[in-house]
mmCIF file with all atom_site columns, C-alpha atoms and ligand atoms in Angstrom:
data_model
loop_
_atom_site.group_PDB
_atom_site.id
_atom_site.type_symbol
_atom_site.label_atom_id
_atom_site.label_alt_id
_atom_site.label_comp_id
_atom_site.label_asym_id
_atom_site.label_entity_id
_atom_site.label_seq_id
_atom_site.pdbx_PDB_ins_code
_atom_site.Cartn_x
_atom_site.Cartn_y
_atom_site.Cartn_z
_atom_site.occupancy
_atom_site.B_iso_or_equiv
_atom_site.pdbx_formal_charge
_atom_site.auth_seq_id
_atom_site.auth_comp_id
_atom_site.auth_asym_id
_atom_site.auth_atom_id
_atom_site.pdbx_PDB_model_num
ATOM   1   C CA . UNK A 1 1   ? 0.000   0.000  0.000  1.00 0.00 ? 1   UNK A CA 1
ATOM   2   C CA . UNK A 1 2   ? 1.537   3.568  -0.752 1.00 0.00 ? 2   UNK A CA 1
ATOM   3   C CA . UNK A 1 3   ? 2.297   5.453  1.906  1.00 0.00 ? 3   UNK A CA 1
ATOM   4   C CA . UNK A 1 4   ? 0.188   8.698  3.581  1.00 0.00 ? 4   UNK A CA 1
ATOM   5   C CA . UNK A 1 5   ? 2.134   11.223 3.164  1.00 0.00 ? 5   UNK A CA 1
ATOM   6   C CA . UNK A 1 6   ? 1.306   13.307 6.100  1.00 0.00 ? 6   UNK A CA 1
ATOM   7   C CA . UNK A 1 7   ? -0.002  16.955 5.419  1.00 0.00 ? 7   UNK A CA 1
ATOM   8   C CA . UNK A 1 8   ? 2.001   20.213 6.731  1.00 0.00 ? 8   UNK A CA 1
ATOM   9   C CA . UNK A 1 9   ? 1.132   21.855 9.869  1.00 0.00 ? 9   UNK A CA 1
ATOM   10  C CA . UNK A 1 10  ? 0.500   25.578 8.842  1.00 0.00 ? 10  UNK A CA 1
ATOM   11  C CA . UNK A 1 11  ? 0.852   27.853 11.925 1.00 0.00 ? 11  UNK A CA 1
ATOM   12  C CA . UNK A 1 12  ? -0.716  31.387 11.548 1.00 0.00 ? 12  UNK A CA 1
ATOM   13  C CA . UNK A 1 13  ? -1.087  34.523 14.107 1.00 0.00 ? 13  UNK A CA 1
ATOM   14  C CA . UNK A 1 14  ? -0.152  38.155 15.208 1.00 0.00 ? 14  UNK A CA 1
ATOM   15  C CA . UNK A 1 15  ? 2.957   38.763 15.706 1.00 0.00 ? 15  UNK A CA 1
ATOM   16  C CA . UNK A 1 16  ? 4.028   37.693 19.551 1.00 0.00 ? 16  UNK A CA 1
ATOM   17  C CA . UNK A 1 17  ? 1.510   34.951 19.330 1.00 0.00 ? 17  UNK A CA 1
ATOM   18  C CA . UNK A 1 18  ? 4.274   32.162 19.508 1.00 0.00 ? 18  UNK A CA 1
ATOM   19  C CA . UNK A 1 19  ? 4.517   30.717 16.265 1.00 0.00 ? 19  UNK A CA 1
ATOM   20  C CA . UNK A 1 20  ? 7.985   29.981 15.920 1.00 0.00 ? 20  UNK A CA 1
ATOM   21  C CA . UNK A 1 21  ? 8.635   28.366 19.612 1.00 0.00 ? 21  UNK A CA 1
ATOM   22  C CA . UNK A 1 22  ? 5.415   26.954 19.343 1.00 0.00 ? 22  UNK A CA 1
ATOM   23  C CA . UNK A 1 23  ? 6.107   25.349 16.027 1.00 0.00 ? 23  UNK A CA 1
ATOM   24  C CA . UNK A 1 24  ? 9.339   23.892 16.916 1.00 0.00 ? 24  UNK A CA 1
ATOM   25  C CA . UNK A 1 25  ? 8.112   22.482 19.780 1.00 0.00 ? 25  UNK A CA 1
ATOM   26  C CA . UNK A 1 26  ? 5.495   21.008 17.965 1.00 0.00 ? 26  UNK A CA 1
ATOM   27  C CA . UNK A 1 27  ? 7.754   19.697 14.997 1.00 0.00 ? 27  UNK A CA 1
ATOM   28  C CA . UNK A 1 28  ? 10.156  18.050 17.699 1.00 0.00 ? 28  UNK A CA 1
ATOM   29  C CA . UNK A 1 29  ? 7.220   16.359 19.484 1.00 0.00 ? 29  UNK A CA 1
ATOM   30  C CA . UNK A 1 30  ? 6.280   15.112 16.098 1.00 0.00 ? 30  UNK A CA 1
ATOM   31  C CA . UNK A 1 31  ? 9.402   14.436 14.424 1.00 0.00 ? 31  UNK A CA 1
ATOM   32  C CA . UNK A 1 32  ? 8.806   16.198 11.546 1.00 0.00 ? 32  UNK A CA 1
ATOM   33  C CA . UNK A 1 33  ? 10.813  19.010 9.854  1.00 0.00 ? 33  UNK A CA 1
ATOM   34  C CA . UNK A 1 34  ? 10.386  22.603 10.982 1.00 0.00 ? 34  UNK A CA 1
ATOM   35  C CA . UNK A 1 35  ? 10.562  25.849 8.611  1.00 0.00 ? 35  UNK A CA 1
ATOM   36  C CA . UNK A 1 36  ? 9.487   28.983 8.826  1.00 0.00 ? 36  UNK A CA 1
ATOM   37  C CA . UNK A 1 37  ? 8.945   32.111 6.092  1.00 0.00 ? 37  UNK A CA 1
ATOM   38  C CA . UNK A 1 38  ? 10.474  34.765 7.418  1.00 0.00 ? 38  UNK A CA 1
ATOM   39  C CA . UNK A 1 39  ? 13.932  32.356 7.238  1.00 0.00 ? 39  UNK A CA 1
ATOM   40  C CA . UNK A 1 40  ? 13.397  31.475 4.026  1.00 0.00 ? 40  UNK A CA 1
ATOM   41  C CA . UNK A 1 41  ? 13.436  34.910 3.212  1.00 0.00 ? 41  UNK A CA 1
ATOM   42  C CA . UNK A 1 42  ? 16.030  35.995 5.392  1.00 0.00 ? 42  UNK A CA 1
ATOM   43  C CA . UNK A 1 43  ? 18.001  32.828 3.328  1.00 0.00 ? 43  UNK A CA 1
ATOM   44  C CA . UNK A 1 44  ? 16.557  34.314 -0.214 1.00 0.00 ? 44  UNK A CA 1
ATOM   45  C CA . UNK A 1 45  ? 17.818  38.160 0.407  1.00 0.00 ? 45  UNK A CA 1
ATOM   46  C CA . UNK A 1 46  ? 20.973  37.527 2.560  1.00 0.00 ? 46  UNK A CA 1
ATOM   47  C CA . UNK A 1 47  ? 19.771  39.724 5.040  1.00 0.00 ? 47  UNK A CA 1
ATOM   48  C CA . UNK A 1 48  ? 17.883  40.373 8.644  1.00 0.00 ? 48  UNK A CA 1
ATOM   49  C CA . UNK A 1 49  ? 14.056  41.199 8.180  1.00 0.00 ? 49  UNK A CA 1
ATOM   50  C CA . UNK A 1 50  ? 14.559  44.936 9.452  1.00 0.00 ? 50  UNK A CA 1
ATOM   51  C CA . UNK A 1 51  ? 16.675  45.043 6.556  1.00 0.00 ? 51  UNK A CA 1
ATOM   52  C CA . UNK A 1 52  ? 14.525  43.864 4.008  1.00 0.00 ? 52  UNK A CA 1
ATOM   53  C CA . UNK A 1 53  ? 11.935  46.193 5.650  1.00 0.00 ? 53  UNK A CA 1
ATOM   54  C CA . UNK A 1 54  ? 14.481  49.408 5.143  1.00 0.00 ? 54  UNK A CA 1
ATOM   55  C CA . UNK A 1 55  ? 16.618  49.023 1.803  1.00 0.00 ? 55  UNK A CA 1
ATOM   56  C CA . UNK A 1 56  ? 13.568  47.569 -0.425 1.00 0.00 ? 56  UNK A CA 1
ATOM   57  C CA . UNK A 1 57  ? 10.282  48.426 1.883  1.00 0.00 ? 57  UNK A CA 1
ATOM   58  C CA . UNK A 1 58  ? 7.263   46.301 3.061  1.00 0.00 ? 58  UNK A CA 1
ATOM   59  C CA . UNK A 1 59  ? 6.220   46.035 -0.655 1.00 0.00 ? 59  UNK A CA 1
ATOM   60  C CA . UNK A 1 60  ? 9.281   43.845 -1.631 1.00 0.00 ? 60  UNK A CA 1
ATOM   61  C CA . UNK A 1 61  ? 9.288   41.857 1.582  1.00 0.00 ? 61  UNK A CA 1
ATOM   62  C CA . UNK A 1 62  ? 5.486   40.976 0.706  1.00 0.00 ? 62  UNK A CA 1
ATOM   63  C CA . UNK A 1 63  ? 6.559   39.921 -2.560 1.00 0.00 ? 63  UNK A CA 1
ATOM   64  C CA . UNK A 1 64  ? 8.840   37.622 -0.902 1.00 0.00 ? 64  UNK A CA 1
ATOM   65  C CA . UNK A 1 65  ? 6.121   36.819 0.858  1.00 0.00 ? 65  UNK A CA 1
ATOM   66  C CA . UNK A 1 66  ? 3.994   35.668 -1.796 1.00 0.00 ? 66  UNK A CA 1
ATOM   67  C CA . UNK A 1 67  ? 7.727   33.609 -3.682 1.00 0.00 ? 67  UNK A CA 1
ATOM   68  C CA . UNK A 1 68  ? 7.624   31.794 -0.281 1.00 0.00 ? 68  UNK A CA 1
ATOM   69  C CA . UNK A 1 69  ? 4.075   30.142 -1.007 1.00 0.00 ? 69  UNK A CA 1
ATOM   70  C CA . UNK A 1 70  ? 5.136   28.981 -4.235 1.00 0.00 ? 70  UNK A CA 1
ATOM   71  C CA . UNK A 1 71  ? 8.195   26.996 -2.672 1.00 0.00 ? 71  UNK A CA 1
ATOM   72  C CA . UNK A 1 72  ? 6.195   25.615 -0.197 1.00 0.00 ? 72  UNK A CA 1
ATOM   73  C CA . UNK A 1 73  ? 4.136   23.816 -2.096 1.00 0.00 ? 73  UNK A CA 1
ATOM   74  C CA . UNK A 1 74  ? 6.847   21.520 -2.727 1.00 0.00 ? 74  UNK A CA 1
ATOM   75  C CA . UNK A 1 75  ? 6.611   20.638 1.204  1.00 0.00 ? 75  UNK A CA 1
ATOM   76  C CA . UNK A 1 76  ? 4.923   17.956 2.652  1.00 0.00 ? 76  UNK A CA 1
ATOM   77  C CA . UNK A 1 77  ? 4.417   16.703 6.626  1.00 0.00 ? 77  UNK A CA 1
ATOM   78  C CA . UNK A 1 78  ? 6.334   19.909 7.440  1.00 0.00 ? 78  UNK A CA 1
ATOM   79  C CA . UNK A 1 79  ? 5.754   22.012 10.468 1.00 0.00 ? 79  UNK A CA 1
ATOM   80  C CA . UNK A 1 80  ? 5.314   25.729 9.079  1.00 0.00 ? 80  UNK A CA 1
ATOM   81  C CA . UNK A 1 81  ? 5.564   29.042 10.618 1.00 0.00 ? 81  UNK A CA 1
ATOM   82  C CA . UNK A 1 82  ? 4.334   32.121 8.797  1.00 0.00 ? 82  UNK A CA 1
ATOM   83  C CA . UNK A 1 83  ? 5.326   35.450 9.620  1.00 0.00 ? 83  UNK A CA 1
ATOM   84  C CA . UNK A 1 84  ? 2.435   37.463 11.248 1.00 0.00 ? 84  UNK A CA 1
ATOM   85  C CA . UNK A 1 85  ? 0.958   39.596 7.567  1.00 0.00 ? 85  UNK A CA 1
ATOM   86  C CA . UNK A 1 86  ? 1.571   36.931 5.720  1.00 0.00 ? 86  UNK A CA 1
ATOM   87  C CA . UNK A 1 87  ? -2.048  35.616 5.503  1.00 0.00 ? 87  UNK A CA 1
ATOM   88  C CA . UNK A 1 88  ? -3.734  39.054 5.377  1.00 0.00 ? 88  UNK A CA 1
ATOM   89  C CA . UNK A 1 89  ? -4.069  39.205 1.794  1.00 0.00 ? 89  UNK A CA 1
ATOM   90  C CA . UNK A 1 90  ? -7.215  38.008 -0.254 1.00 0.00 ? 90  UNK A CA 1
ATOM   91  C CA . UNK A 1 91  ? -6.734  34.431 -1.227 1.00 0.00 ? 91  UNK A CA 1
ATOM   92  C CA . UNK A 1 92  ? -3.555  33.714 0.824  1.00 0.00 ? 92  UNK A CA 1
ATOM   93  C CA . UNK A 1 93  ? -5.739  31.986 3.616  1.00 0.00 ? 93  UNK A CA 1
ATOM   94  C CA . UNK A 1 94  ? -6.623  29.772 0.722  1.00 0.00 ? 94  UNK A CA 1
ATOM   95  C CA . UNK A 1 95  ? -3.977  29.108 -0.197 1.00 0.00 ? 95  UNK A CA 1
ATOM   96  C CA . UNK A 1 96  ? -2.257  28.149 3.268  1.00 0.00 ? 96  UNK A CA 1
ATOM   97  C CA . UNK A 1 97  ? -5.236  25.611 3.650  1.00 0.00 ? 97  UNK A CA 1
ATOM   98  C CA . UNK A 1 98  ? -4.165  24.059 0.080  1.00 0.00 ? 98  UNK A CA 1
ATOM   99  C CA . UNK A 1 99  ? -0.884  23.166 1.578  1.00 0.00 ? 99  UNK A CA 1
ATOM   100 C CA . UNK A 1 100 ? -2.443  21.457 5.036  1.00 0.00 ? 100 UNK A CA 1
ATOM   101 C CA . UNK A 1 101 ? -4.633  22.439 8.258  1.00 0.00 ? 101 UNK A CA 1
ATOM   102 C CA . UNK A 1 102 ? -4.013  25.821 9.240  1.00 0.00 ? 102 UNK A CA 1
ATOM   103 C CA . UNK A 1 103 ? -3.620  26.489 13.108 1.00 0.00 ? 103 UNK A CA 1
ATOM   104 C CA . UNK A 1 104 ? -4.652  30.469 14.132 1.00 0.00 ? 104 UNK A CA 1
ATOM   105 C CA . UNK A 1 105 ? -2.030  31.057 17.845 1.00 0.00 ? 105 UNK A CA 1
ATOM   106 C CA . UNK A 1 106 ? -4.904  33.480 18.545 1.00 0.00 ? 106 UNK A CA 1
ATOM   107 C CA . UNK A 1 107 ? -4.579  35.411 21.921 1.00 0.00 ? 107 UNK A CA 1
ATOM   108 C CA . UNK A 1 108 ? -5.137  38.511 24.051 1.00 0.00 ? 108 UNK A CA 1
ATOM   109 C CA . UNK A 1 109 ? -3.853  41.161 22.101 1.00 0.00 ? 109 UNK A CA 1
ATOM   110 C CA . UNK A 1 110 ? -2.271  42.949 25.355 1.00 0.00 ? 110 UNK A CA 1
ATOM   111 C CA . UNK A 1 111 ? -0.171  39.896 25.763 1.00 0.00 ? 111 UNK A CA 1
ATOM   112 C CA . UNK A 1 112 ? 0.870   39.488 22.179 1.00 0.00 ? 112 UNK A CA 1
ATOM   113 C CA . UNK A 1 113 ? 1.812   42.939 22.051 1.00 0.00 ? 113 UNK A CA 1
ATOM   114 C CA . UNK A 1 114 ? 4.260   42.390 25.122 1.00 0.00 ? 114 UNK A CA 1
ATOM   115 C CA . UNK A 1 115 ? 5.479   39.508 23.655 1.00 0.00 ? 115 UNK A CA 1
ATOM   116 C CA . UNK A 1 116 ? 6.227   41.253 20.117 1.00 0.00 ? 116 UNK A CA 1
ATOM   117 C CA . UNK A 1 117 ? 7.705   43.953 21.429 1.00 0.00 ? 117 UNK A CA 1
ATOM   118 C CA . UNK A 1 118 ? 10.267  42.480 24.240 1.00 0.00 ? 118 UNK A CA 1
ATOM   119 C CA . UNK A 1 119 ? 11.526  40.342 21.422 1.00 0.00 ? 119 UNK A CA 1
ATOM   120 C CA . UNK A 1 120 ? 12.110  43.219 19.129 1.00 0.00 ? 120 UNK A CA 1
ATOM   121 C CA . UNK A 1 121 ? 13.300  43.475 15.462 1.00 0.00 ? 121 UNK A CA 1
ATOM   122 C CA . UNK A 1 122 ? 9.996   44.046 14.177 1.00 0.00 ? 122 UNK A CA 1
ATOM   123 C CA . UNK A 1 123 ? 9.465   46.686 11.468 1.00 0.00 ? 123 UNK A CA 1
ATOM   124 C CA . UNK A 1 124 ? 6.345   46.540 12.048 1.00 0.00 ? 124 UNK A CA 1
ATOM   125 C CA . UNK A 1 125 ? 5.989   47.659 15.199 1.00 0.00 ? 125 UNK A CA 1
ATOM   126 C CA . UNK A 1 126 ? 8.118   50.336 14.567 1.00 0.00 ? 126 UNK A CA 1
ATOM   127 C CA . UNK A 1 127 ? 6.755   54.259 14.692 1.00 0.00 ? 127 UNK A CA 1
ATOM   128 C CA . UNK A 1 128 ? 3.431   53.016 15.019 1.00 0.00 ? 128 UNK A CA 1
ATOM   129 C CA . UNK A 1 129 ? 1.862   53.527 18.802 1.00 0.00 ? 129 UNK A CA 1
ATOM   130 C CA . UNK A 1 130 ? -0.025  50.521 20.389 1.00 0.00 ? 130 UNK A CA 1
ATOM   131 C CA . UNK A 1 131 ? -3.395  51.651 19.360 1.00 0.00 ? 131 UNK A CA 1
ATOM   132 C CA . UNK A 1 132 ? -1.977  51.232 15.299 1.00 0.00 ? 132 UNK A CA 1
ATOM   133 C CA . UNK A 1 133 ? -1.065  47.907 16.215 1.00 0.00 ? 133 UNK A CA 1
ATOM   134 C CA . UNK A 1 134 ? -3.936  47.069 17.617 1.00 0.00 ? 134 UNK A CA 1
ATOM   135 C CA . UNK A 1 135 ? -5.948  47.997 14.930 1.00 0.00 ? 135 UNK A CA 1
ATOM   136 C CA . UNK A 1 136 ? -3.408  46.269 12.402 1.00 0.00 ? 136 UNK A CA 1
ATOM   137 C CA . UNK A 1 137 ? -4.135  43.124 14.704 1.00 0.00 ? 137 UNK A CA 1
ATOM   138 C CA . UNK A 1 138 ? -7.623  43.549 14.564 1.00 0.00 ? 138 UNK A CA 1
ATOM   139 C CA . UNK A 1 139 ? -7.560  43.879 10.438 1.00 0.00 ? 139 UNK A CA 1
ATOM   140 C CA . UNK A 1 140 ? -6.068  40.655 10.189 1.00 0.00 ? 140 UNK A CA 1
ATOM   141 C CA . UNK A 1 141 ? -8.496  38.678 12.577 1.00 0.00 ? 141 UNK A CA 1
ATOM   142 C CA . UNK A 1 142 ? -11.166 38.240 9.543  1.00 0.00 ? 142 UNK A CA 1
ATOM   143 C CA . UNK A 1 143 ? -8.066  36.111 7.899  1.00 0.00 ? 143 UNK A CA 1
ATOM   144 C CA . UNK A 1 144 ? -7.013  34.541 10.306 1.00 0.00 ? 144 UNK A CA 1
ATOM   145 C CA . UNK A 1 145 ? -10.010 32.836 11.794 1.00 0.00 ? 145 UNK A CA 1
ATOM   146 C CA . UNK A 1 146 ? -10.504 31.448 8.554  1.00 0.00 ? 146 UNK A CA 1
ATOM   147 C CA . UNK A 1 147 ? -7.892  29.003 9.461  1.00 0.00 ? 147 UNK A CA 1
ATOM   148 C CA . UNK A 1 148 ? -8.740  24.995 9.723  1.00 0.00 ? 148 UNK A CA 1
ATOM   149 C CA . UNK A 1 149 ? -8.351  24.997 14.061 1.00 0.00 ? 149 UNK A CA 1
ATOM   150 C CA . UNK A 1 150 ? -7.843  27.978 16.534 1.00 0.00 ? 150 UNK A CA 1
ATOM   151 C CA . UNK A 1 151 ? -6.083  27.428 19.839 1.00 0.00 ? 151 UNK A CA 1
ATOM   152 C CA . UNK A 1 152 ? -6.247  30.609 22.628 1.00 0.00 ? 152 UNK A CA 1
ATOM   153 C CA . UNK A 1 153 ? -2.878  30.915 23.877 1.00 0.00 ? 153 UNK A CA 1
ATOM   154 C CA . UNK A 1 154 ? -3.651  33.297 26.321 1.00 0.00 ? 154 UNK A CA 1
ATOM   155 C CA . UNK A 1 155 ? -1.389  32.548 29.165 1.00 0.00 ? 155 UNK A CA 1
ATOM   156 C CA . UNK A 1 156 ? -0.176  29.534 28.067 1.00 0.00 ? 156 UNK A CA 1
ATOM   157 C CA . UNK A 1 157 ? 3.535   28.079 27.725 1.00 0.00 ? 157 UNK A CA 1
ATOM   158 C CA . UNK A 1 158 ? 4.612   26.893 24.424 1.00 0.00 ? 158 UNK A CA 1
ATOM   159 C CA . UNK A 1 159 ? 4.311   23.340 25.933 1.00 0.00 ? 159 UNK A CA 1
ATOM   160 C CA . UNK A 1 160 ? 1.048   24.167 26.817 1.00 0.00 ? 160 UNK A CA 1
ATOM   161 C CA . UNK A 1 161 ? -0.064  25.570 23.721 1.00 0.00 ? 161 UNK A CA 1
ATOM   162 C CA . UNK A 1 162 ? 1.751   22.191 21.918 1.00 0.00 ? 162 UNK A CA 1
ATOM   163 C CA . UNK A 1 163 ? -0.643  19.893 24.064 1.00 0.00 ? 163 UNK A CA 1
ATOM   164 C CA . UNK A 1 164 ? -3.957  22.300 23.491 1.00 0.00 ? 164 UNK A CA 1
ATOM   165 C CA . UNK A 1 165 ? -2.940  21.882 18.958 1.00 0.00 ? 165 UNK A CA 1
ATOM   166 C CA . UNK A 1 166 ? -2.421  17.947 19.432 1.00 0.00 ? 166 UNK A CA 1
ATOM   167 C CA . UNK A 1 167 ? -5.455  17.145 21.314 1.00 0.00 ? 167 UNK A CA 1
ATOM   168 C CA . UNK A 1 168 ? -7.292  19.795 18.710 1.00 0.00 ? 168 UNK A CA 1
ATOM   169 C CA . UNK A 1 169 ? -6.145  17.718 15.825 1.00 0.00 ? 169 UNK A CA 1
ATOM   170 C CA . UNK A 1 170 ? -6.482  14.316 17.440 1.00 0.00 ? 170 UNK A CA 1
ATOM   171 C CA . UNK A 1 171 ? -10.714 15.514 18.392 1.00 0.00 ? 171 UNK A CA 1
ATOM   172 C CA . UNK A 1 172 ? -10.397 16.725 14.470 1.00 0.00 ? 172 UNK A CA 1
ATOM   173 C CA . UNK A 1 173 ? -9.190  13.092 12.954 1.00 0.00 ? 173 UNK A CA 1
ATOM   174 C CA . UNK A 1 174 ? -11.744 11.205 15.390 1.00 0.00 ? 174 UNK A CA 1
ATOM   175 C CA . UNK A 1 175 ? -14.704 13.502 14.272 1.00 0.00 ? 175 UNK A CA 1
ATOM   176 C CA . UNK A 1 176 ? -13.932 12.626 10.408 1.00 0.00 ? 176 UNK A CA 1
ATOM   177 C CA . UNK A 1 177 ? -14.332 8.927  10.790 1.00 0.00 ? 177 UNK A CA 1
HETATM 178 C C1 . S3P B 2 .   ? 5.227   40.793 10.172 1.00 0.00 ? 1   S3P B C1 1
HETATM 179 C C2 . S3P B 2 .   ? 5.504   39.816 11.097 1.00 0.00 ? 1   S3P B C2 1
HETATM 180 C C3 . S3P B 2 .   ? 6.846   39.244 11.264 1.00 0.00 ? 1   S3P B C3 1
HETATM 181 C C4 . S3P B 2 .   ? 7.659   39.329 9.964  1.00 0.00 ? 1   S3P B C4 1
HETATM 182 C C5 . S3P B 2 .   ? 7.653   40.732 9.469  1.00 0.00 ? 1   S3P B C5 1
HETATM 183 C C6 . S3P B 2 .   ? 6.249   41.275 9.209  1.00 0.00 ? 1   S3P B C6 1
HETATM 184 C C7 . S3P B 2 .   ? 3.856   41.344 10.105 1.00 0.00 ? 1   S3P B C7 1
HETATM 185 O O1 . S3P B 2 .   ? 6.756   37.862 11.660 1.00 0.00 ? 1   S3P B O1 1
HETATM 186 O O2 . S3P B 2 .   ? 7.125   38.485 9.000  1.00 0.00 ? 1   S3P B O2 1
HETATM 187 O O3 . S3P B 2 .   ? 8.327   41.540 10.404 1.00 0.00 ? 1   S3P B O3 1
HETATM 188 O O4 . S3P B 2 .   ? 3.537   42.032 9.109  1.00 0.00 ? 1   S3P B O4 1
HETATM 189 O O5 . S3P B 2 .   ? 3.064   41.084 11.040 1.00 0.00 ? 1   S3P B O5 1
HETATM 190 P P1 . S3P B 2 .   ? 6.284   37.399 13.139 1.00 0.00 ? 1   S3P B P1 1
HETATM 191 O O6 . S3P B 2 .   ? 4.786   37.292 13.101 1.00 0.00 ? 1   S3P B O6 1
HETATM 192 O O7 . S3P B 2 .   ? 6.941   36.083 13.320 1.00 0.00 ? 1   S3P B O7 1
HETATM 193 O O8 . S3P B 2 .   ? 6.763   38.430 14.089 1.00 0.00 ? 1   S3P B O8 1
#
């Protein structure tokens, strides 16, 4: 009998929400393979994200954006990360879902905000006060919750949050028998 190949893991969320610790985590607990797009762009350009961001602009980095879907479609049973605006364009949710089940790492904005902004090196984040964030947040809920499975991470630790996505998927296989 041929093999199932198993389908990629698509993790999706705000910025601060967790993806990438999260998402190893996850891959390690699975054995599977780990990427994430902002690295494959950061691989692609030869440089940091800020820098993207400030020789070429957000335009070029979304561009990227959009080059990383195409190579990703080559993946399969792949744990994948997506940087935080990477599904708030029409059709991207789509296609995300094409390549797997799409996880939303939703959570209290306050807290993802904290999160984002202790870690740093976000250009997005950058001369814009909280209330801009929070409304950039808010734009990119309706995409977002279009995603296959939602966990709240809302004080929760990556472990935590690992547990809450494997129990979500194991209720999902058992209700599709
Ligand atoms: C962005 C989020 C970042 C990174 C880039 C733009 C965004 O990824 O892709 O700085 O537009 O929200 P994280 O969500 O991993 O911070």
């Amino acid at each position: 009998m041929a093999p199932v190949m198993p389908e990629n893991l698509i993790l999706v969320g705000f910025m601060g929400a967790g993806k990438s610790s999260v998402g190893r985590l996850l891959a390690r607990r699975l054995g599977r393979c780990f990427v994430e797009t902002d690295d494959m762009i950061t691989a692609r350009e030869g440089c940091s994200i800020p820098e993207i961001f400030a020789r070429h602009g957000e335009a070029h980095f979304r561009a990227a954006e959009e080059e990383t879907l195409r190579v990703l479609r080559l993946k399969t049973g792949d744990v994948i990360a997506t940087g935080g605006g990477l599904p708030g364009r029409e059709g991207r949710m789509e296609d995300l879902r094409a390549l797997g089940t799409v996880i939303w790492l939703a959570g209290d904005f306050g807290a993802l905000y904290e999160r984002a902004l202790r870690a740093g090196a976000r250009p997005m984040l950058a001369g814009r006060t909280r209330d801009e964030v929070e409304a950039l947040c808010r734009s990119r809920e309706p995409f977002y919750r279009q995603a296959d499975l939602s966990v709240d991470t809302t004080g929760l630790s990556p472990d935590q949050v690992v547990s809450r996505i494997l129990g979500a998927l194991a209720a999902r296989e058992q209700a599709a028998r």
